[in-house]
Short mmCIF file of C-alpha atoms in Angstrom, two decimals:
data_model
loop_
_atom_site.label_atom_id
_atom_site.label_comp_id
_atom_site.label_asym_id
_atom_site.label_seq_id
_atom_site.Cartn_x
_atom_site.Cartn_y
_atom_site.Cartn_z
CA ASP A 1 -5.50 7.11 -7.38
CA ALA A 2 -5.09 3.49 -6.37
CA LYS A 3 -1.59 2.30 -5.55
CA THR A 4 0.37 -0.81 -6.38
CA THR A 5 3.08 -2.62 -4.44
CA GLN A 6 5.82 -4.64 -6.10
CA PRO A 7 9.09 -6.20 -4.90
CA ASN A 8 12.04 -3.95 -5.65
CA SER A 9 14.02 -6.60 -7.48
CA MET A 10 13.91 -10.20 -8.66
CA GLU A 11 16.29 -12.57 -10.38
CA SER A 12 15.63 -15.34 -12.83
CA ASN A 13 17.73 -17.82 -14.72
CA GLU A 14 17.63 -17.60 -18.47
CA GLU A 15 14.95 -19.78 -20.12
CA GLU A 16 13.17 -20.24 -16.78
CA PRO A 17 9.65 -18.90 -16.12
CA VAL A 18 9.35 -15.70 -14.10
CA HIS A 19 6.43 -14.69 -11.92
CA LEU A 20 6.33 -11.00 -11.06
CA PRO A 21 3.78 -10.20 -8.33
CA CYS A 22 1.81 -7.02 -7.75
CA ASN A 23 -0.53 -6.09 -4.91
CA HIS A 24 -3.30 -3.58 -5.45
CA SER A 25 -5.62 -3.97 -2.49
CA THR A 26 -7.44 -0.64 -3.09
CA ILE A 27 -8.36 -1.40 -6.70
CA SER A 28 -11.80 -0.21 -7.78
CA GLY A 29 -14.22 -2.12 -9.96
CA THR A 30 -13.44 -0.11 -13.08
CA ASP A 31 -9.63 -0.08 -12.81
CA TYR A 32 -7.74 -2.00 -15.45
CA ILE A 33 -4.46 -3.66 -14.43
CA HIS A 34 -1.70 -2.70 -16.83
CA TRP A 35 1.89 -3.93 -17.01
CA TYR A 36 4.70 -2.06 -18.67
CA ARG A 37 8.42 -2.60 -18.78
CA GLN A 38 11.29 -0.22 -19.28
CA LEU A 39 14.58 -1.35 -20.71
CA PRO A 40 17.66 0.73 -19.93
CA SER A 41 17.73 4.06 -21.77
CA GLN A 42 14.32 3.50 -23.37
CA GLY A 43 10.77 4.66 -22.81
CA PRO A 44 8.33 2.27 -21.11
CA GLU A 45 6.83 -0.43 -23.30
CA TYR A 46 3.36 -1.93 -22.96
CA VAL A 47 3.33 -5.60 -21.97
CA ILE A 48 -0.22 -6.66 -21.15
CA HIS A 49 -3.40 -5.57 -19.38
CA GLY A 50 -6.61 -7.04 -18.03
CA LEU A 51 -9.71 -6.41 -15.96
CA THR A 52 -10.89 -9.64 -14.35
CA SER A 53 -9.94 -12.63 -16.47
CA ASN A 54 -6.47 -14.00 -17.07
CA VAL A 55 -4.91 -12.73 -20.28
CA ASN A 56 -2.29 -14.07 -22.66
CA ASN A 57 -0.38 -12.40 -25.47
CA ARG A 58 2.83 -13.03 -27.35
CA MET A 59 4.93 -11.37 -24.66
CA ALA A 60 3.47 -12.64 -21.40
CA SER A 61 0.51 -13.87 -19.39
CA LEU A 62 -1.39 -11.98 -16.72
CA ALA A 63 -2.98 -13.86 -13.86
CA ILE A 64 -5.52 -11.84 -11.87
CA ALA A 65 -6.70 -12.95 -8.45
CA GLU A 66 -10.40 -13.59 -8.06
CA ASP A 67 -10.78 -10.63 -5.66
CA ARG A 68 -8.60 -8.51 -8.00
CA LYS A 69 -6.43 -7.37 -5.13
CA SER A 70 -3.33 -8.87 -6.67
CA SER A 71 -1.99 -9.95 -10.03
CA THR A 72 1.02 -11.75 -11.44
CA LEU A 73 2.86 -11.15 -14.67
CA ILE A 74 4.27 -14.36 -16.07
CA LEU A 75 7.15 -14.48 -18.52
CA HIS A 76 7.18 -18.07 -19.72
CA ARG A 77 10.86 -18.27 -20.69
CA ALA A 78 13.04 -15.41 -19.56
CA THR A 79 15.68 -14.21 -21.98
CA LEU A 80 18.46 -11.71 -21.45
CA ARG A 81 16.39 -9.18 -23.40
CA ASP A 82 13.71 -9.38 -20.70
CA ALA A 83 16.00 -7.70 -18.16
CA ALA A 84 14.12 -4.50 -17.36
CA VAL A 85 12.08 -2.68 -14.75
CA TYR A 86 8.51 -4.00 -14.74
CA TYR A 87 5.73 -1.70 -13.64
CA CYS A 88 2.25 -2.72 -12.52
CA ILE A 89 -0.20 0.16 -12.96
CA LEU A 90 -3.88 0.66 -12.25
CA ARG A 91 -5.57 2.70 -14.91
CA ASP A 92 -8.86 4.37 -14.04
CA VAL A 93 -11.48 6.06 -16.19
CA GLY A 94 -9.96 9.49 -15.60
CA ASN A 95 -6.96 8.98 -17.91
CA GLN A 96 -4.60 9.18 -14.97
CA PHE A 97 -1.67 6.83 -15.16
CA TYR A 98 0.56 6.52 -12.13
CA PHE A 99 3.64 4.35 -12.01
CA GLY A 100 4.62 2.52 -8.84
CA THR A 101 8.22 1.80 -7.94
CA GLY A 102 8.41 -1.28 -10.17
CA THR A 103 10.42 -4.50 -10.03
CA SER A 104 13.90 -4.62 -11.50
CA LEU A 105 14.30 -8.02 -13.15
CA THR A 106 17.78 -9.47 -13.58
CA VAL A 107 18.13 -12.43 -15.92
CA ILE A 108 21.11 -14.65 -15.22
CA PRO A 109 22.67 -16.44 -18.19
CA ASP B 1 2.46 3.06 -37.33
CA THR B 2 2.62 2.63 -33.56
CA GLU B 3 5.44 5.07 -32.96
CA VAL B 4 5.67 8.12 -30.75
CA THR B 5 8.55 10.36 -31.75
CA GLN B 6 10.28 12.91 -29.56
CA THR B 7 12.75 15.62 -30.46
CA PRO B 8 15.41 16.42 -29.55
CA LYS B 9 16.91 13.27 -28.06
CA HIS B 10 19.27 15.30 -25.89
CA LEU B 11 19.10 18.92 -24.76
CA VAL B 12 21.48 20.99 -22.68
CA MET B 13 20.21 24.39 -21.62
CA GLY B 14 21.15 27.15 -19.24
CA MET B 15 18.87 28.39 -16.54
CA THR B 16 18.01 31.53 -18.51
CA ASN B 17 17.28 29.77 -21.80
CA LYS B 18 13.92 29.07 -23.40
CA LYS B 19 13.57 25.76 -25.23
CA SER B 20 10.81 23.40 -26.34
CA LEU B 21 10.41 19.65 -26.42
CA LYS B 22 8.30 18.14 -29.17
CA CYS B 23 6.26 14.96 -29.38
CA GLU B 24 4.33 13.54 -32.32
CA GLN B 25 2.07 10.55 -32.93
CA HIS B 26 -0.02 9.51 -35.93
CA MET B 27 -2.11 6.76 -34.34
CA GLY B 28 -5.22 8.90 -33.98
CA HIS B 29 -4.88 8.91 -30.20
CA ARG B 30 -6.85 11.66 -28.47
CA ALA B 31 -4.95 11.54 -25.16
CA MET B 32 -1.35 12.68 -24.83
CA TYR B 33 0.86 12.78 -21.77
CA TRP B 34 4.08 14.29 -20.44
CA TYR B 35 6.12 12.48 -17.80
CA LYS B 36 9.32 13.36 -15.99
CA GLN B 37 11.71 10.59 -14.97
CA LYS B 38 14.72 11.01 -12.71
CA ALA B 39 17.47 8.40 -12.67
CA LYS B 40 16.44 5.07 -11.11
CA LYS B 41 12.94 6.40 -10.36
CA PRO B 42 9.61 5.64 -12.00
CA PRO B 43 8.09 8.14 -14.45
CA GLU B 44 6.03 10.88 -12.81
CA LEU B 45 2.93 12.15 -14.57
CA MET B 46 3.08 15.89 -15.33
CA PHE B 47 0.29 16.73 -17.80
CA VAL B 48 -2.52 15.01 -19.65
CA TYR B 49 -4.29 16.35 -22.73
CA SER B 50 -7.64 14.96 -23.85
CA TYR B 51 -9.02 16.14 -27.19
CA GLU B 52 -6.30 18.80 -27.28
CA LYS B 53 -7.44 20.27 -23.97
CA LEU B 54 -5.42 20.13 -20.77
CA SER B 55 -7.26 17.77 -18.45
CA ILE B 56 -4.65 17.01 -15.78
CA ASN B 57 -1.88 19.20 -14.41
CA GLU B 58 -0.08 17.49 -11.54
CA SER B 59 0.87 20.75 -9.81
CA VAL B 60 3.81 21.24 -12.13
CA PRO B 61 5.76 24.54 -11.74
CA SER B 62 4.88 27.22 -14.28
CA ARG B 63 8.36 27.11 -15.78
CA PHE B 64 6.98 24.06 -17.63
CA SER B 65 4.29 25.07 -20.11
CA PRO B 66 2.55 22.39 -22.18
CA GLU B 67 0.84 22.99 -25.50
CA CYS B 68 -1.20 20.73 -27.76
CA PRO B 69 -1.55 22.55 -31.11
CA ASN B 70 -3.38 19.66 -32.78
CA SER B 71 -4.32 16.03 -32.19
CA SER B 72 -0.92 14.74 -33.34
CA LEU B 73 1.47 17.15 -31.65
CA LEU B 74 2.39 17.88 -28.07
CA ASN B 75 4.95 20.45 -26.96
CA LEU B 76 6.55 21.22 -23.63
CA HIS B 77 7.93 24.75 -23.40
CA LEU B 78 10.73 25.25 -20.91
CA HIS B 79 11.79 28.54 -19.34
CA ALA B 80 13.98 29.48 -16.39
CA LEU B 81 14.58 25.87 -15.40
CA GLN B 82 16.62 24.78 -12.41
CA PRO B 83 19.40 22.16 -12.34
CA GLU B 84 17.05 19.82 -10.46
CA ASP B 85 14.80 19.78 -13.53
CA SER B 86 17.42 17.72 -15.32
CA ALA B 87 15.72 14.44 -16.18
CA LEU B 88 14.35 12.25 -18.95
CA TYR B 89 11.12 13.71 -20.31
CA LEU B 90 8.77 11.14 -21.76
CA CYS B 91 5.81 11.67 -24.01
CA ALA B 92 3.03 9.11 -24.41
CA SER B 93 -0.27 8.77 -26.21
CA SER B 94 -3.29 6.54 -25.99
CA GLN B 95 -6.90 6.20 -26.91
CA LEU B 96 -9.22 7.51 -24.24
CA GLY B 97 -10.43 4.98 -21.70
CA SER B 98 -8.94 2.77 -19.03
CA LEU B 99 -8.76 -0.33 -21.21
CA TYR B 100 -6.33 1.18 -23.70
CA GLU B 101 -2.58 0.97 -23.45
CA GLN B 102 -0.18 3.87 -23.66
CA TYR B 103 2.53 4.18 -26.26
CA PHE B 104 5.70 5.92 -25.11
CA GLY B 105 8.33 7.81 -26.99
CA PRO B 106 12.05 7.30 -26.32
CA GLY B 107 12.27 10.49 -24.29
CA THR B 108 14.35 13.66 -24.31
CA ARG B 109 17.33 13.69 -21.95
CA LEU B 110 17.42 17.22 -20.53
CA THR B 111 20.39 18.69 -18.69
CA VAL B 112 20.06 22.13 -17.09
CA THR B 113 23.36 23.85 -16.36
#
């Protein structure tokens, strides 16, 4: 199973953009890059995923490096409700799903 | 309906008890998962079921026994647990394939006394 590396914690001011990085240098050609977040006392929640091209949805944007060895989750305007642990996960064809250590995001009012 | 439900929300059990955790989804997903999460740690994959058959067992002790009676239900039977098994147990489901996202339940908070 391929691994991901994320900073342990990050801070952002409210209503500012946030860029959460993830390194996955051992990614294989068929691995999808998934991002989830977990708010306190809740189960993880899907945010976004992609394979090669950048992706946008109502929650966030995902920027994927050309060599696919890194990606960045972008929250365009952080709110207090975005304070959570964000996990970058590589999902392979075998239905395995392994969480890395994640980034704890603090949003400062 | 994009909800995964888990019961009970909280469970306290002694080391000699037998209990079960239940998980249900009605999204037609054919993959279901159990995770264990200790405080301030990421979820750890325990079991994966594909088409109601156990496909992945991450070397979990036999005191945890999963069961998938049909495509909508997933159980985790617990017997002779240890205090260190106290954790949040998360259930998830997804369609099969790496491009599909997982949907997680809220978890069962288990305390073993």
